Tab-separated table of C-alpha atoms in Angstrom:
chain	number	residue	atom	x	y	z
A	3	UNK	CA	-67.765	7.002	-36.230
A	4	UNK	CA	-64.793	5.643	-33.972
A	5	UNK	CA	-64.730	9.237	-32.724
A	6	UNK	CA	-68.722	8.938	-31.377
A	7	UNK	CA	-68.482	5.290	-30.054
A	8	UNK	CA	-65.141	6.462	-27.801
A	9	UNK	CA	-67.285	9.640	-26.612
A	10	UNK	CA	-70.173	7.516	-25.595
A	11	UNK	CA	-68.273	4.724	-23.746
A	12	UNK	CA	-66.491	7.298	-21.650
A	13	UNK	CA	-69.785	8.909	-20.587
A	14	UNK	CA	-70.895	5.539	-20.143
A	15	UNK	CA	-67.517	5.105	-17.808
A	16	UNK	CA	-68.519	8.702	-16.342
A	17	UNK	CA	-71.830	7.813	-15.366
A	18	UNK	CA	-70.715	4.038	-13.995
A	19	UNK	CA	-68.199	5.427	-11.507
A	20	UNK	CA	-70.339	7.965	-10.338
A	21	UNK	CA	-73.160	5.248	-9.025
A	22	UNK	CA	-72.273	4.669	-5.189
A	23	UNK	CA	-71.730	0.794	-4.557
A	24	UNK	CA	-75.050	-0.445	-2.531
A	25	UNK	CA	-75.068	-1.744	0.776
A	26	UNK	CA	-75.733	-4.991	1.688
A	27	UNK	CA	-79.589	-5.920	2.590
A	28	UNK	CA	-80.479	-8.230	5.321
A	29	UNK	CA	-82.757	-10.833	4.270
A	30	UNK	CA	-83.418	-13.265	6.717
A	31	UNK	CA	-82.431	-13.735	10.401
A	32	UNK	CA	-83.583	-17.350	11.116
A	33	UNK	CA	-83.756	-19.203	14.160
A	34	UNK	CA	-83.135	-22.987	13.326
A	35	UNK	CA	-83.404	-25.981	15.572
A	36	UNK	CA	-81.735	-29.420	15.463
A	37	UNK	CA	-82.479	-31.483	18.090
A	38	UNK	CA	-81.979	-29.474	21.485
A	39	UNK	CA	-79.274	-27.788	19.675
A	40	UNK	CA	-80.389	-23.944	17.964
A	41	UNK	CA	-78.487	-21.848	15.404
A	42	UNK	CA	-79.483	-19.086	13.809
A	43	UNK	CA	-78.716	-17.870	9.968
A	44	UNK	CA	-78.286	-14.482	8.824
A	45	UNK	CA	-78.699	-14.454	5.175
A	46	UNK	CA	-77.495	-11.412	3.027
A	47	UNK	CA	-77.811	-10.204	-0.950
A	48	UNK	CA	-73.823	-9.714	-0.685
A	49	UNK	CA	-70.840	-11.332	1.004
A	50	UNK	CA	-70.850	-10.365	3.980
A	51	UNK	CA	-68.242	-8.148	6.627
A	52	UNK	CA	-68.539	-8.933	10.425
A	53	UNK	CA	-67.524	-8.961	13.851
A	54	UNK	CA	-69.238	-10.812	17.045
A	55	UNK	CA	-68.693	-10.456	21.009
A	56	UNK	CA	-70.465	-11.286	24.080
A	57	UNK	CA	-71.037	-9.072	25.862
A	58	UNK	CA	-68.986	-9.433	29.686
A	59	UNK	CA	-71.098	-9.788	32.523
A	60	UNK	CA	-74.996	-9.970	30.633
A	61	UNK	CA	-76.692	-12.851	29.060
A	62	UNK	CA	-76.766	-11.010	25.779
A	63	UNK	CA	-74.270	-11.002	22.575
A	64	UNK	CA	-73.793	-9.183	19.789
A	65	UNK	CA	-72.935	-9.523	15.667
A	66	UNK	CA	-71.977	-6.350	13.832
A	67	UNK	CA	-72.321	-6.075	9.898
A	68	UNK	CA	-70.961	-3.543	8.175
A	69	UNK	CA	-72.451	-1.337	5.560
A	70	UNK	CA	-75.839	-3.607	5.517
A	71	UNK	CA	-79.589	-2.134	5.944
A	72	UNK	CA	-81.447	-4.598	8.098
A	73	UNK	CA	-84.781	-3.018	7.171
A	74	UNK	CA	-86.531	-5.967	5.801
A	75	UNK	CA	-85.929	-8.150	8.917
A	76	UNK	CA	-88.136	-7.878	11.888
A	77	UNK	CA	-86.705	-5.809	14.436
A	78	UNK	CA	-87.712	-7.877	17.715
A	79	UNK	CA	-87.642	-12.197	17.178
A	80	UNK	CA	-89.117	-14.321	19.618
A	81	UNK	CA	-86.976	-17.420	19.842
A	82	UNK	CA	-87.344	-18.979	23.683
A	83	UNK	CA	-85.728	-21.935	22.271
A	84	UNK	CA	-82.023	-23.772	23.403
A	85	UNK	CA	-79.789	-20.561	24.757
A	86	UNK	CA	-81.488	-17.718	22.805
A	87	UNK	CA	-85.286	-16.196	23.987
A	88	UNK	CA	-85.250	-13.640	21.790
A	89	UNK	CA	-83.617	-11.088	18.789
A	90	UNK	CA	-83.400	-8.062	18.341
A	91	UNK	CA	-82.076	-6.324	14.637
A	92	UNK	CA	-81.250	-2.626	15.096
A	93	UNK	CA	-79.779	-0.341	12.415
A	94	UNK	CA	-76.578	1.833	13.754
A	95	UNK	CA	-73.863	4.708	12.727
A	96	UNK	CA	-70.384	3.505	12.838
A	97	UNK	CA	-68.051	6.273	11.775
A	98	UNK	CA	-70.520	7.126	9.402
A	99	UNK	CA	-71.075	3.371	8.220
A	100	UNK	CA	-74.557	1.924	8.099
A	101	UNK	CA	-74.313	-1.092	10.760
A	102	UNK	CA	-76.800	-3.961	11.321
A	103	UNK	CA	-76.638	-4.879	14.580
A	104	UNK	CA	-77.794	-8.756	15.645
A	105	UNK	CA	-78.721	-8.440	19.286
A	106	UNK	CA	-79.093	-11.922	21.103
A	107	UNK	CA	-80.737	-12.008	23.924
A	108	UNK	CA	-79.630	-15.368	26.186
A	109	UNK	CA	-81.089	-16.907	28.942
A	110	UNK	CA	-77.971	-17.625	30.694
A	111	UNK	CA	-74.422	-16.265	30.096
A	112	UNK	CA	-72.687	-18.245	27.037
A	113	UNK	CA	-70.172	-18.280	24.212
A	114	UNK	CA	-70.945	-17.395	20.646
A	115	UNK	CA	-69.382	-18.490	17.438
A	116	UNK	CA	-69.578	-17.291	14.121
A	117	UNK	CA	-69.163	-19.073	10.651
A	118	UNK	CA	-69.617	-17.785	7.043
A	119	UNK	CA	-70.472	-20.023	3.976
A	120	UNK	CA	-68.158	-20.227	0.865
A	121	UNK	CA	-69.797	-17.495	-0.542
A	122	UNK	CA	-69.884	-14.844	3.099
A	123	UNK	CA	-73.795	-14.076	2.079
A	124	UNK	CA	-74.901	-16.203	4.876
A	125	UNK	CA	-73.684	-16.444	8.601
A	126	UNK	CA	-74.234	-19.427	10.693
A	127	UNK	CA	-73.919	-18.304	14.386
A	128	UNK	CA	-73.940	-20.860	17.534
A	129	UNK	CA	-74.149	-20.798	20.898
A	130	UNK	CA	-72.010	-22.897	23.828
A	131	UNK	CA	-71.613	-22.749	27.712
A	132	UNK	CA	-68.352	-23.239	29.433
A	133	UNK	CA	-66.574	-23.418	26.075
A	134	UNK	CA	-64.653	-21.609	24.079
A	135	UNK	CA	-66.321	-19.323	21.759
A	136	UNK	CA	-63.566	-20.466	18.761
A	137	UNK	CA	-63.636	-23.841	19.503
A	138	UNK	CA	-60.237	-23.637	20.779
A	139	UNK	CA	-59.201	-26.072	23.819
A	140	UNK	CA	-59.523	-24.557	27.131
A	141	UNK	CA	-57.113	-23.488	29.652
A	142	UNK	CA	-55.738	-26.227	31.801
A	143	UNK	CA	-57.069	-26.576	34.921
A	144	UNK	CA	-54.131	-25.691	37.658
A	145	UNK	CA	-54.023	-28.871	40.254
A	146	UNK	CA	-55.111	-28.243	43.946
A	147	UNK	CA	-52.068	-27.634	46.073
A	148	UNK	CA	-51.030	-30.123	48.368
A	149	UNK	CA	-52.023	-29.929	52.387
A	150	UNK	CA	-49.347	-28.304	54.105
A	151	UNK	CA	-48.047	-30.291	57.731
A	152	UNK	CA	-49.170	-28.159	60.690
A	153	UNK	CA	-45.828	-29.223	62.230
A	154	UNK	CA	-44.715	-26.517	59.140
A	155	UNK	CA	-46.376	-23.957	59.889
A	156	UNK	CA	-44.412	-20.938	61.214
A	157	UNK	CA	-46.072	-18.862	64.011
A	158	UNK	CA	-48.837	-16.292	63.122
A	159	UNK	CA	-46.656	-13.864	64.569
A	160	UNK	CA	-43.856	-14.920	62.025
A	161	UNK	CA	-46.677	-15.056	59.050
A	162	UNK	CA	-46.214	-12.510	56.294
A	163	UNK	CA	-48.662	-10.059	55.827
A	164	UNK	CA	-51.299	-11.091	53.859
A	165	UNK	CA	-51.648	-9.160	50.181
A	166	UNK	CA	-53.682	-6.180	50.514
A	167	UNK	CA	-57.196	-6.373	48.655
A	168	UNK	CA	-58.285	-4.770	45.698
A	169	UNK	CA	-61.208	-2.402	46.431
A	170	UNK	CA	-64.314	-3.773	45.451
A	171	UNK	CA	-65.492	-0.703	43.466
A	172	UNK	CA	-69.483	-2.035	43.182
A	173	UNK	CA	-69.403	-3.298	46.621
A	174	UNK	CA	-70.521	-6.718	45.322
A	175	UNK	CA	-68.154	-8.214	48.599
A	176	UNK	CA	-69.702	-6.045	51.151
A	177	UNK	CA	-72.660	-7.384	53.036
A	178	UNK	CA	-75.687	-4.884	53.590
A	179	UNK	CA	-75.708	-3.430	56.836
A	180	UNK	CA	-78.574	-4.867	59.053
A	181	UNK	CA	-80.740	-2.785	60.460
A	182	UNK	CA	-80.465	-1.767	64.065
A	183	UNK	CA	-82.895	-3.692	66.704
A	184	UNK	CA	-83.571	-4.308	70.028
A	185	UNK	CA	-82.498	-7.922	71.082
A	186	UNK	CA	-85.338	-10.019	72.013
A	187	UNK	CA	-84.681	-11.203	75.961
A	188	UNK	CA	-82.973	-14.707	75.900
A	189	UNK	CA	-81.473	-14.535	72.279
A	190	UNK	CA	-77.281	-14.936	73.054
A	191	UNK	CA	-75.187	-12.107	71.251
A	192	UNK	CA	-73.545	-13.434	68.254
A	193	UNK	CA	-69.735	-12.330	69.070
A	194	UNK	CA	-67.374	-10.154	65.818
A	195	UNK	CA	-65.360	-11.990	64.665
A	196	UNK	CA	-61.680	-11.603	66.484
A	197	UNK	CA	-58.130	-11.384	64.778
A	198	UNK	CA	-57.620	-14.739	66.398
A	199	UNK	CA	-60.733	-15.701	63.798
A	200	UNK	CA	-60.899	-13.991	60.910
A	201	UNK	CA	-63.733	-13.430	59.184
A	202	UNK	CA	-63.325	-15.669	56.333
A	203	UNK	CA	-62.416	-13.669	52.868
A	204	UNK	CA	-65.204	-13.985	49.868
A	205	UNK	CA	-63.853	-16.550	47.285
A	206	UNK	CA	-63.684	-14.942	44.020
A	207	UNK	CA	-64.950	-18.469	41.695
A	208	UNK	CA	-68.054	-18.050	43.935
A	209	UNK	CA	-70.973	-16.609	42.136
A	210	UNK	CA	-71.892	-13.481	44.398
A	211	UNK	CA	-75.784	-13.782	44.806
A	212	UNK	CA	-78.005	-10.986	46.344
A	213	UNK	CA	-78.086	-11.392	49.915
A	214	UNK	CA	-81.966	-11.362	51.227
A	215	UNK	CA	-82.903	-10.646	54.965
A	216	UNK	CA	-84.163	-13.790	56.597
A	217	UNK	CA	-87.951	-13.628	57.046
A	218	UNK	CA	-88.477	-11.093	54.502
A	219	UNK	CA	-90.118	-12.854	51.220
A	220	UNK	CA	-88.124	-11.817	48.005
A	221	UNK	CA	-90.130	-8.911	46.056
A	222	UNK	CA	-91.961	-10.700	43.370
A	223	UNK	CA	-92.056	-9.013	39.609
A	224	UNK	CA	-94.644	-7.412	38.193
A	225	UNK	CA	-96.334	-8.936	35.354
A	226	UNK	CA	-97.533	-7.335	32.209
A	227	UNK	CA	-100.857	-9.012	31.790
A	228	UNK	CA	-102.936	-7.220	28.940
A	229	UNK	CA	-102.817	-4.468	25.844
A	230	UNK	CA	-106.103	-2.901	25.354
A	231	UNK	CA	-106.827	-0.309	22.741
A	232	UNK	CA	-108.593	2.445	23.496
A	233	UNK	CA	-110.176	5.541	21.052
A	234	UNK	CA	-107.337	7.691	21.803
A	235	UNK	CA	-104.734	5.407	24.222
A	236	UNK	CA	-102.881	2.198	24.521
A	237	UNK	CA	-103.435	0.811	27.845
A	238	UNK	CA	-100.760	-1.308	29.093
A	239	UNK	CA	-101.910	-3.865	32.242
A	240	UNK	CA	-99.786	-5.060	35.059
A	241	UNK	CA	-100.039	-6.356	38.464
A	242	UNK	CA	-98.402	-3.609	39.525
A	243	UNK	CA	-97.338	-0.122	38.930
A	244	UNK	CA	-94.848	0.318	36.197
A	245	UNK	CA	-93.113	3.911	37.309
A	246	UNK	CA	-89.659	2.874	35.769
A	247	UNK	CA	-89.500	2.657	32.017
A	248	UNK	CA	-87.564	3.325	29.276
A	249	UNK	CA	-88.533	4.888	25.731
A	250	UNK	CA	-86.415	4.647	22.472
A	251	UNK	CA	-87.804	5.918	19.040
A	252	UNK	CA	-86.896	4.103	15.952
A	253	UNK	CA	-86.628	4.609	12.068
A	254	UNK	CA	-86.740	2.609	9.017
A	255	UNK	CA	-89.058	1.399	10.042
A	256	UNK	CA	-90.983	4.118	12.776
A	257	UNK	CA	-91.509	2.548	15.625
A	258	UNK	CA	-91.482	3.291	19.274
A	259	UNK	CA	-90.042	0.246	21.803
A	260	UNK	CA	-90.975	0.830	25.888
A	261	UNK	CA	-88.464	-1.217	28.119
A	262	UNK	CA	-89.672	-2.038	31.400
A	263	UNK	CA	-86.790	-3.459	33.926
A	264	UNK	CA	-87.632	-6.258	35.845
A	265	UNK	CA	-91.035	-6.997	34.752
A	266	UNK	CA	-92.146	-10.094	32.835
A	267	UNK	CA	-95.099	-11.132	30.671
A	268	UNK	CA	-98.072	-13.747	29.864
A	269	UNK	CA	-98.595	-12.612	27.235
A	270	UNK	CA	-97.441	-14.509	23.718
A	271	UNK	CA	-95.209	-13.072	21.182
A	272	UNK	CA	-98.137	-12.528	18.000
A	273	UNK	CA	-98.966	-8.974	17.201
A	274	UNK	CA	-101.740	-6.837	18.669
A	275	UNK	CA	-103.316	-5.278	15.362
A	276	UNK	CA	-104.418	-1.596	16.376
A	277	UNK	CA	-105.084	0.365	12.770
A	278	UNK	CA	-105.970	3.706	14.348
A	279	UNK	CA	-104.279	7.083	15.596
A	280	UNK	CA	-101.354	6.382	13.309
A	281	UNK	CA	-99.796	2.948	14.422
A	282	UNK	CA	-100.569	-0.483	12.625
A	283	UNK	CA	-99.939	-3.220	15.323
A	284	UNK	CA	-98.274	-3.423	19.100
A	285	UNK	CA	-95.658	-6.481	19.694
A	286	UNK	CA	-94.287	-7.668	22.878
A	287	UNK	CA	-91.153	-9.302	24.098
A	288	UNK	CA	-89.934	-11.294	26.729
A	289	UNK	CA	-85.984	-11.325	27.770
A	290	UNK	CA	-84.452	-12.340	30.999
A	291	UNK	CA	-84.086	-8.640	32.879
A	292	UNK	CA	-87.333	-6.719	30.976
A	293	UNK	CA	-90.080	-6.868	28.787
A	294	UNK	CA	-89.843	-4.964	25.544
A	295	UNK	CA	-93.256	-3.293	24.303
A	296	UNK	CA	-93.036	-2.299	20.416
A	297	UNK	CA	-95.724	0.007	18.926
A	298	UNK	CA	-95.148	-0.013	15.280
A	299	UNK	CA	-96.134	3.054	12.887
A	300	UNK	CA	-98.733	2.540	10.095
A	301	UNK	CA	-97.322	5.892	8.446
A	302	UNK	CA	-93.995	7.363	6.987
A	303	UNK	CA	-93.797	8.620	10.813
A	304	UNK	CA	-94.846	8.035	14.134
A	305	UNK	CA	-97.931	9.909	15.805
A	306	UNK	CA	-97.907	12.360	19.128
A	307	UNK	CA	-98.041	10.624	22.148
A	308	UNK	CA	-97.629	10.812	25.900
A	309	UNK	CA	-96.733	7.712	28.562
A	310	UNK	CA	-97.809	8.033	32.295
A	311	UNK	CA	-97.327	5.428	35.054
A	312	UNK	CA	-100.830	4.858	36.098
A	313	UNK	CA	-101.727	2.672	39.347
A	314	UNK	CA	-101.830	-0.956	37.366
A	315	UNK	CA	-99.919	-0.434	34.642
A	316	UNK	CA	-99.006	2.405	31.958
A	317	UNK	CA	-100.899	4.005	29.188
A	318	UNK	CA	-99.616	5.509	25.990
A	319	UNK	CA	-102.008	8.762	24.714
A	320	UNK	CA	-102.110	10.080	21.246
A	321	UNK	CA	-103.048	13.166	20.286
């Protein structure tokens, strides 16, 4: 009897290790405001394994959790409240790690900070400008130097040379050349500047901005103004044409998402409900640089289809 009872709890033991540990399952990403302040939770089944960054030079950052399926949240959130307008939950291979992958979308540059509870199965994450993302005090500012007596300065002849520039690899500091034209009669020429004068150097603190021909009215962005479904096509309506665009196919679940750069939207954030040539209902999202078009699959996969810029817009055919 002894003999049977140690057979079957080693089997038992057997058949325990063998079962793979489970990921962790995303429950719940959840915008919540206070005030004029926002936060958002992340709530998880399991404690929870992280890492967050912003991401240099874009209004956007990021929060990585390992080994968790995100497939019950909904992959695009629209927030347009405090610092965040919208989310976006992705699923992503890590060294062959399951990732979820928190995507905020800002509408200005800003710090992030992350927080778990006593227990790690929820994440509180925050959002600041100008300050440190870990709360930390900031650098001290270095005092203005002091005006310098002309009576002490030495000749230019005597003057060091000044420090040679680094190259300016995206040409951010160069002025666009202006076109060549013939100057109207009575206009003075504008003299170069002479090494008497230098040109004065860009300041590097200074926010670069795009530099816009005087006269010529800045192009204005097309907006996306209507989905209309059609018996075989999506038809998406703009004031404009929408040649550039970008596709990406998703899983888990199927869903295709259309980017279009530098285009923006009237239209709200509820879903389109289609319920014919395989896809269930079309969502759209506004961030700062694009609009984000998201035609979710009814099925276990996504149908045929074909996009082609037409003349106000694009449309999206299905075989």
């Amino acid at each position: 009897m002894k003999y049977r009872v140690v057979v079957v709890l080693s089997m038992m033991a057997m058949v325990l290790s063998a079962v793979p540990v489970l990921a962790a399952e995303l429950l719940d990403v959840k915008p919540v405001v206070a005030g004029s302040g926002l936060s958002v939770e992340i709530l998880a089944d399991i404690p929870l394994t992280y890492t967050y960054y912003k991401i240099p030079g874009q209004a956007r950052a990021v929060v990585d959790i390992a080994d968790a399926d995100p497939e019950k949240v909904e992959p695009l959130i629209v927030v347009n409240k405090g610092a965040v307008s919208s989310i976006s939950v992705d699923k992503a291979q890590i060294a062959g790690m399951v990732v979820s992958r928190v995507i905020f979308n800002l509408v200005a540059e800003a710090d992030i900070s992350v927080t778990a509870s006593a227990d790690r199965r929820k994440l509180n994450v925050v959002f600041s400008g100008g300050k440190p993302a870990d709360g930390g005090a900031a650098n001290p500012a270095t005092p203005a130097a002091k005006p310098v007596p002309a009576s002490s300065v030495p000749p230019a002849a005597a003057a060091p040379p000044a420090p040679q520039q680094e190259a300016d690899p995206l040409g951010l500091d160069d002025p666009p050349a202006a076109p060549v034209k013939d100057k109207p009669a009575g206009v003075p020429e504008t003299p170069a500047p002479s090494a008497a004068t230098p040109a004065p150097l860009p300041n590097a603190s200074v926010k670069l901005e795009p530099v816009v021909p005087v006269g010529v009215p800045p192009r204005q962005r097309v907006v996306i103004t209507a989905i209309k479904v059609g018996t075989t096509y999506v038809d998406v309506e703009a004031t404009g044409s929408l040649e550039s665009f970008e596709q990406i196919k998703l899983v888990q679940p199927n869903r295709l998402a259309i980017d279009v750069p530098g285009a923006t939207t009237s239209l709200g954030a509820k879903g389109i409900p289609v319920r014919r040539f395989g896809l269930e209902q079309i969502r759209v999202g506004r961030y700062p640089d694009h609009v984000r078009i998201v035609l979710d699959a009814g099925g276990s996969s996504f149908p045929k289809y074909e996009i082609k810029p037409t003349e106000r817009g694009l449309r999206v055919s299905f075989n």
